[in-house]
GROMACS .gro file of C-alpha atoms in nm:
model
  331
    1UNK     CA    1   2.241   1.138   1.501
    2UNK     CA    2   2.574   0.967   1.425
    3UNK     CA    3   2.605   0.806   1.083
    4UNK     CA    4   2.677   0.471   1.246
    5UNK     CA    5   2.339   0.478   1.418
    6UNK     CA    6   2.161   0.572   1.094
    7UNK     CA    7   2.340   0.288   0.918
    8UNK     CA    8   2.221   0.041   1.182
    9UNK     CA    9   1.862   0.166   1.151
   10UNK     CA   10   1.889   0.147   0.772
   11UNK     CA   11   1.994  -0.217   0.800
   12UNK     CA   12   1.692  -0.295   1.018
   13UNK     CA   13   1.464  -0.112   0.775
   14UNK     CA   14   1.594  -0.321   0.486
   15UNK     CA   15   1.592  -0.648   0.680
   16UNK     CA   16   1.258  -0.623   0.860
   17UNK     CA   17   1.073  -0.403   0.610
   18UNK     CA   18   1.149  -0.594   0.292
   19UNK     CA   19   0.814  -0.773   0.304
   20UNK     CA   20   0.629  -0.441   0.270
   21UNK     CA   21   0.729  -0.408  -0.095
   22UNK     CA   22   0.646  -0.773  -0.153
   23UNK     CA   23   0.295  -0.695  -0.031
   24UNK     CA   24   0.269  -0.389  -0.258
   25UNK     CA   25   0.385  -0.591  -0.560
   26UNK     CA   26   0.153  -0.881  -0.482
   27UNK     CA   27  -0.152  -0.658  -0.438
   28UNK     CA   28  -0.057  -0.446  -0.739
   29UNK     CA   29  -0.082  -0.757  -0.954
   30UNK     CA   30  -0.455  -0.775  -0.877
   31UNK     CA   31  -0.568  -0.421  -0.786
   32UNK     CA   32  -0.509  -0.176  -1.073
   33UNK     CA   33  -0.436   0.191  -1.025
   34UNK     CA   34  -0.480   0.220  -0.648
   35UNK     CA   35  -0.118   0.232  -0.537
   36UNK     CA   36  -0.181   0.531  -0.310
   37UNK     CA   37  -0.465   0.352  -0.132
   38UNK     CA   38  -0.252   0.039  -0.088
   39UNK     CA   39   0.036   0.242   0.055
   40UNK     CA   40  -0.193   0.426   0.296
   41UNK     CA   41  -0.342   0.099   0.419
   42UNK     CA   42   0.010  -0.031   0.479
   43UNK     CA   43   0.104   0.285   0.668
   44UNK     CA   44  -0.197   0.228   0.892
   45UNK     CA   45  -0.094  -0.135   0.942
   46UNK     CA   46   0.270  -0.051   1.019
   47UNK     CA   47   0.180   0.236   1.252
   48UNK     CA   48  -0.105   0.060   1.435
   49UNK     CA   49  -0.360   0.312   1.308
   50UNK     CA   50  -0.704   0.267   1.156
   51UNK     CA   51  -0.801   0.396   0.811
   52UNK     CA   52  -1.127   0.529   0.668
   53UNK     CA   53  -1.171   0.483   0.292
   54UNK     CA   54  -1.415   0.711   0.112
   55UNK     CA   55  -1.514   0.648  -0.247
   56UNK     CA   56  -1.804   0.551  -0.469
   57UNK     CA   57  -1.891   0.181  -0.504
   58UNK     CA   58  -1.686  -0.035  -0.738
   59UNK     CA   59  -1.340   0.110  -0.674
   60UNK     CA   60  -1.196  -0.213  -0.525
   61UNK     CA   61  -1.200  -0.096  -0.163
   62UNK     CA   62  -1.334  -0.427  -0.030
   63UNK     CA   63  -1.110  -0.628  -0.262
   64UNK     CA   64  -0.800  -0.437  -0.153
   65UNK     CA   65  -0.868  -0.487   0.217
   66UNK     CA   66  -0.930  -0.859   0.172
   67UNK     CA   67  -0.613  -0.895  -0.034
   68UNK     CA   68  -0.411  -0.716   0.236
   69UNK     CA   69  -0.526  -0.967   0.497
   70UNK     CA   70  -0.438  -1.255   0.265
   71UNK     CA   71  -0.091  -1.114   0.192
   72UNK     CA   72   0.006  -1.090   0.559
   73UNK     CA   73  -0.156  -1.417   0.663
   74UNK     CA   74  -0.405  -1.272   0.910
   75UNK     CA   75  -0.771  -1.342   0.981
   76UNK     CA   76  -1.024  -1.119   0.805
   77UNK     CA   77  -1.384  -1.027   0.878
   78UNK     CA   78  -1.617  -0.810   0.673
   79UNK     CA   79  -1.901  -0.645   0.865
   80UNK     CA   80  -2.177  -0.492   0.653
   81UNK     CA   81  -2.313  -0.196   0.849
   82UNK     CA   82  -2.690  -0.150   0.817
   83UNK     CA   83  -2.948   0.058   1.006
   84UNK     CA   84  -3.074  -0.247   1.198
   85UNK     CA   85  -2.729  -0.363   1.311
   86UNK     CA   86  -2.683  -0.397   1.688
   87UNK     CA   87  -2.363  -0.364   1.894
   88UNK     CA   88  -2.391  -0.734   1.983
   89UNK     CA   89  -2.380  -0.818   1.612
   90UNK     CA   90  -2.032  -0.667   1.603
   91UNK     CA   91  -1.886  -0.740   1.946
   92UNK     CA   92  -2.064  -1.058   2.049
   93UNK     CA   93  -2.307  -1.142   2.328
   94UNK     CA   94  -2.394  -1.380   2.611
   95UNK     CA   95  -2.590  -1.690   2.513
   96UNK     CA   96  -2.788  -1.887   2.771
   97UNK     CA   97  -2.729  -2.263   2.769
   98UNK     CA   98  -3.041  -2.441   2.896
   99UNK     CA   99  -2.856  -2.767   2.958
  100UNK     CA  100  -2.594  -2.616   3.187
  101UNK     CA  101  -2.800  -2.324   3.312
  102UNK     CA  102  -2.512  -2.088   3.240
  103UNK     CA  103  -2.434  -1.807   3.004
  104UNK     CA  104  -2.155  -1.858   2.754
  105UNK     CA  105  -1.977  -1.593   2.548
  106UNK     CA  106  -2.044  -1.589   2.175
  107UNK     CA  107  -1.772  -1.370   2.022
  108UNK     CA  108  -1.860  -1.142   1.733
  109UNK     CA  109  -1.678  -1.073   1.406
  110UNK     CA  110  -1.467  -0.802   1.571
  111UNK     CA  111  -1.236  -1.081   1.689
  112UNK     CA  112  -1.013  -1.086   1.383
  113UNK     CA  113  -0.690  -0.917   1.277
  114UNK     CA  114  -0.825  -0.714   0.984
  115UNK     CA  115  -1.180  -0.580   1.003
  116UNK     CA  116  -1.360  -0.426   0.708
  117UNK     CA  117  -1.639  -0.204   0.840
  118UNK     CA  118  -1.828  -0.167   0.513
  119UNK     CA  119  -2.038   0.150   0.485
  120UNK     CA  120  -1.984   0.239   0.848
  121UNK     CA  121  -2.206   0.546   0.817
  122UNK     CA  122  -2.515   0.330   0.756
  123UNK     CA  123  -2.537   0.215   1.118
  124UNK     CA  124  -2.666   0.421   1.412
  125UNK     CA  125  -2.439   0.590   1.663
  126UNK     CA  126  -2.450   0.312   1.924
  127UNK     CA  127  -2.302   0.062   1.677
  128UNK     CA  128  -2.041   0.308   1.555
  129UNK     CA  129  -1.944   0.380   1.917
  130UNK     CA  130  -1.910   0.010   1.997
  131UNK     CA  131  -1.670  -0.036   1.706
  132UNK     CA  132  -1.470   0.278   1.775
  133UNK     CA  133  -1.428   0.184   2.142
  134UNK     CA  134  -1.273  -0.144   2.031
  135UNK     CA  135  -1.044   0.051   1.799
  136UNK     CA  136  -0.925   0.274   2.082
  137UNK     CA  137  -0.895   0.022   2.363
  138UNK     CA  138  -0.806  -0.289   2.159
  139UNK     CA  139  -1.037  -0.488   2.382
  140UNK     CA  140  -1.402  -0.590   2.405
  141UNK     CA  141  -1.619  -0.630   2.714
  142UNK     CA  142  -1.902  -0.884   2.696
  143UNK     CA  143  -2.101  -0.916   3.016
  144UNK     CA  144  -1.848  -0.897   3.299
  145UNK     CA  145  -1.557  -1.033   3.095
  146UNK     CA  146  -1.301  -0.834   2.901
  147UNK     CA  147  -1.127  -0.991   2.602
  148UNK     CA  148  -0.814  -0.847   2.438
  149UNK     CA  149  -0.821  -0.826   2.059
  150UNK     CA  150  -0.562  -0.999   1.846
  151UNK     CA  151  -0.246  -0.819   1.742
  152UNK     CA  152  -0.214  -0.683   1.480
  153UNK     CA  153  -0.564  -0.534   1.488
  154UNK     CA  154  -0.664  -0.303   1.206
  155UNK     CA  155  -1.004  -0.152   1.127
  156UNK     CA  156  -1.052  -0.035   0.771
  157UNK     CA  157  -1.386   0.138   0.730
  158UNK     CA  158  -1.555   0.253   0.410
  159UNK     CA  159  -1.822   0.509   0.340
  160UNK     CA  160  -2.002   0.623   0.029
  161UNK     CA  161  -1.972   1.001  -0.026
  162UNK     CA  162  -2.259   1.038  -0.274
  163UNK     CA  163  -2.548   0.848  -0.120
  164UNK     CA  164  -2.644   1.009   0.210
  165UNK     CA  165  -3.009   0.906   0.246
  166UNK     CA  166  -3.050   0.674   0.543
  167UNK     CA  167  -2.697   0.731   0.672
  168UNK     CA  168  -2.559   0.839   1.008
  169UNK     CA  169  -2.249   1.049   0.941
  170UNK     CA  170  -1.963   0.995   1.183
  171UNK     CA  171  -1.931   1.278   1.437
  172UNK     CA  172  -1.607   1.471   1.441
  173UNK     CA  173  -1.497   1.310   1.770
  174UNK     CA  174  -1.534   0.966   1.616
  175UNK     CA  175  -1.368   1.066   1.289
  176UNK     CA  176  -1.070   1.171   1.500
  177UNK     CA  177  -1.016   0.805   1.597
  178UNK     CA  178  -0.912   0.722   1.242
  179UNK     CA  179  -0.545   0.780   1.173
  180UNK     CA  180  -0.615   0.861   0.809
  181UNK     CA  181  -0.907   0.923   0.579
  182UNK     CA  182  -0.821   0.825   0.223
  183UNK     CA  183  -1.013   0.950  -0.080
  184UNK     CA  184  -1.030   0.671  -0.338
  185UNK     CA  185  -1.044   0.820  -0.691
  186UNK     CA  186  -1.176   0.683  -1.017
  187UNK     CA  187  -0.915   0.503  -1.230
  188UNK     CA  188  -0.768   0.668  -1.539
  189UNK     CA  189  -0.870   0.563  -1.891
  190UNK     CA  190  -0.570   0.330  -1.924
  191UNK     CA  191  -0.632   0.182  -1.580
  192UNK     CA  192  -1.000   0.131  -1.657
  193UNK     CA  193  -0.906  -0.059  -1.973
  194UNK     CA  194  -0.666  -0.282  -1.779
  195UNK     CA  195  -0.930  -0.348  -1.510
  196UNK     CA  196  -1.180  -0.449  -1.774
  197UNK     CA  197  -0.934  -0.685  -1.942
  198UNK     CA  198  -0.844  -0.851  -1.614
  199UNK     CA  199  -1.184  -0.876  -1.450
  200UNK     CA  200  -1.433  -0.925  -1.736
  201UNK     CA  201  -1.431  -1.302  -1.694
  202UNK     CA  202  -1.715  -1.526  -1.581
  203UNK     CA  203  -1.479  -1.731  -1.363
  204UNK     CA  204  -1.272  -1.447  -1.220
  205UNK     CA  205  -1.155  -1.525  -0.868
  206UNK     CA  206  -0.861  -1.293  -0.794
  207UNK     CA  207  -0.626  -1.412  -0.525
  208UNK     CA  208  -0.285  -1.326  -0.386
  209UNK     CA  209  -0.014  -1.526  -0.213
  210UNK     CA  210   0.085  -1.493   0.150
  211UNK     CA  211   0.415  -1.304   0.148
  212UNK     CA  212   0.438  -1.199   0.514
  213UNK     CA  213   0.332  -1.302   0.862
  214UNK     CA  214   0.168  -1.117   1.153
  215UNK     CA  215   0.495  -1.156   1.344
  216UNK     CA  216   0.679  -0.962   1.075
  217UNK     CA  217   0.422  -0.682   1.097
  218UNK     CA  218   0.464  -0.658   1.474
  219UNK     CA  219   0.845  -0.662   1.437
  220UNK     CA  220   0.856  -0.385   1.178
  221UNK     CA  221   0.643  -0.162   1.399
  222UNK     CA  222   0.940  -0.138   1.635
  223UNK     CA  223   1.158  -0.034   1.342
  224UNK     CA  224   0.908   0.243   1.261
  225UNK     CA  225   0.957   0.377   1.615
  226UNK     CA  226   1.335   0.378   1.569
  227UNK     CA  227   1.342   0.596   1.257
  228UNK     CA  228   1.527   0.921   1.311
  229UNK     CA  229   1.323   1.241   1.309
  230UNK     CA  230   1.505   1.572   1.340
  231UNK     CA  231   1.374   1.832   1.583
  232UNK     CA  232   1.301   2.068   1.291
  233UNK     CA  233   1.073   1.808   1.133
  234UNK     CA  234   0.894   1.766   1.468
  235UNK     CA  235   0.848   2.143   1.486
  236UNK     CA  236   0.712   2.140   1.131
  237UNK     CA  237   0.450   1.882   1.226
  238UNK     CA  238   0.339   2.090   1.524
  239UNK     CA  239   0.327   2.407   1.312
  240UNK     CA  240   0.101   2.238   1.055
  241UNK     CA  241  -0.140   2.125   1.325
  242UNK     CA  242  -0.137   2.460   1.506
  243UNK     CA  243  -0.205   2.637   1.177
  244UNK     CA  244  -0.543   2.461   1.168
  245UNK     CA  245  -0.629   2.611   1.509
  246UNK     CA  246  -0.482   2.961   1.482
  247UNK     CA  247  -0.444   3.030   1.109
  248UNK     CA  248  -0.379   3.401   1.160
  249UNK     CA  249  -0.061   3.327   1.354
  250UNK     CA  250   0.079   3.156   1.045
  251UNK     CA  251  -0.013   3.422   0.791
  252UNK     CA  252  -0.336   3.261   0.673
  253UNK     CA  253  -0.589   3.512   0.807
  254UNK     CA  254  -0.835   3.412   0.534
  255UNK     CA  255  -0.862   3.064   0.683
  256UNK     CA  256  -0.968   3.199   1.022
  257UNK     CA  257  -1.321   3.256   0.891
  258UNK     CA  258  -1.330   2.918   0.718
  259UNK     CA  259  -1.215   2.687   1.001
  260UNK     CA  260  -1.450   2.641   1.296
  261UNK     CA  261  -1.231   2.393   1.486
  262UNK     CA  262  -0.879   2.277   1.413
  263UNK     CA  263  -0.713   1.940   1.456
  264UNK     CA  264  -0.666   1.780   1.798
  265UNK     CA  265  -0.335   1.670   1.956
  266UNK     CA  266  -0.414   1.323   1.821
  267UNK     CA  267  -0.342   1.473   1.478
  268UNK     CA  268   0.017   1.557   1.578
  269UNK     CA  269   0.070   1.203   1.704
  270UNK     CA  270  -0.077   1.044   1.393
  271UNK     CA  271   0.105   1.279   1.157
  272UNK     CA  272   0.433   1.186   1.322
  273UNK     CA  273   0.357   0.814   1.292
  274UNK     CA  274   0.227   0.835   0.936
  275UNK     CA  275   0.537   1.026   0.825
  276UNK     CA  276   0.751   0.753   0.980
  277UNK     CA  277   0.552   0.488   0.798
  278UNK     CA  278   0.592   0.676   0.471
  279UNK     CA  279   0.969   0.698   0.525
  280UNK     CA  280   0.988   0.323   0.585
  281UNK     CA  281   0.800   0.258   0.260
  282UNK     CA  282   1.075   0.460   0.091
  283UNK     CA  283   1.339   0.244   0.263
  284UNK     CA  284   1.486   0.536   0.460
  285UNK     CA  285   1.615   0.543   0.816
  286UNK     CA  286   1.508   0.903   0.871
  287UNK     CA  287   1.199   1.119   0.819
  288UNK     CA  288   1.203   1.420   0.587
  289UNK     CA  289   0.959   1.711   0.551
  290UNK     CA  290   0.847   1.552   0.223
  291UNK     CA  291   0.731   1.245   0.419
  292UNK     CA  292   0.521   1.473   0.635
  293UNK     CA  293   0.376   1.663   0.339
  294UNK     CA  294   0.290   1.338   0.160
  295UNK     CA  295   0.052   1.223   0.436
  296UNK     CA  296  -0.082   1.558   0.562
  297UNK     CA  297  -0.403   1.555   0.350
  298UNK     CA  298  -0.509   1.211   0.476
  299UNK     CA  299  -0.421   1.286   0.840
  300UNK     CA  300  -0.551   1.642   0.879
  301UNK     CA  301  -0.841   1.701   0.639
  302UNK     CA  302  -1.100   1.488   0.822
  303UNK     CA  303  -1.007   1.651   1.152
  304UNK     CA  304  -1.090   2.005   1.041
  305UNK     CA  305  -1.441   2.137   1.107
  306UNK     CA  306  -1.538   2.398   0.850
  307UNK     CA  307  -1.753   2.701   0.919
  308UNK     CA  308  -2.091   2.751   0.754
  309UNK     CA  309  -1.925   3.017   0.542
  310UNK     CA  310  -1.672   2.765   0.409
  311UNK     CA  311  -1.947   2.516   0.331
  312UNK     CA  312  -2.151   2.784   0.154
  313UNK     CA  313  -1.851   2.879  -0.058
  314UNK     CA  314  -1.780   2.514  -0.139
  315UNK     CA  315  -1.436   2.520   0.019
  316UNK     CA  316  -1.333   2.164   0.107
  317UNK     CA  317  -1.123   2.060   0.405
  318UNK     CA  318  -0.865   1.925   0.161
  319UNK     CA  319  -0.835   2.269   0.002
  320UNK     CA  320  -0.787   2.425   0.346
  321UNK     CA  321  -0.509   2.179   0.424
  322UNK     CA  322  -0.342   2.260   0.093
  323UNK     CA  323  -0.352   2.630   0.179
  324UNK     CA  324  -0.181   2.552   0.509
  325UNK     CA  325   0.083   2.342   0.332
  326UNK     CA  326   0.148   2.628   0.090
  327UNK     CA  327   0.183   2.882   0.374
  328UNK     CA  328   0.368   2.713   0.662
  329UNK     CA  329   0.743   2.736   0.612
  330UNK     CA  330   0.915   2.407   0.528
  331UNK     CA  331   1.237   2.343   0.727
   0.00000   0.00000   0.00000
């Protein structure tokens, strides 16, 4: 690509993407030690992809999602998933009006810009499917009417990895609908001390300022599409995904007995988009292999189905992805 074109893209990145760092700074003033989670949520927002957060309770997942909605001036709804939740509780339903003798539509909490699906694995499959259909189609059908969802529309789901009693784990086909699955770690000792100092108040009510608008989010998505990606980087993305399906072809014969099913073509699409989003966060007009490598664990790990042998040996999907990263040649 000519340097003049890259310069023009760089100018658009700086002009339209400046608010992204304002959001990071604003949220970082409240949420301590979760910069990676904040950046991954922003990548999902900028690339029109949904994110699954996995971590034990108390790691500020809900707080972070709510703060994100406040920072970009969008509507926010938190849906607590429970075993007795019904699809109508999420999507909405038809309500009969005795006075008029007609049915009217009562819209559910899904009609918001940012949705927090809290503990999504606590609801049965029919509720999960109703939500994931909305994620894929960006529309909801109630009765014989179809309603488009607002733009931007972002679903951020959480699940608890340690308490599995009474849960309904998401099937692999449904996990594939999430652009990224982000592991939320415990804070460090210094971060824990800072959290305690900030939050151990009886009148604590953390809040952030609105530093962006939904229109800016929609505008910067076009800039994400314009970022330059060299053909070698595209080939690298495809090689990483294919290495999950045919490990032996990429010199990782050991993984062939550990991977039951590799990532779908949706992984290639999402890896491309996530790498673009990562490049924009770094204020670049082009995508590098390092952008790809930075987001590979969150994009690929939840799409790999391990064999029983891998589970018996305690080999995680993240470890398998790291083996692939270490083996596939970087352009």
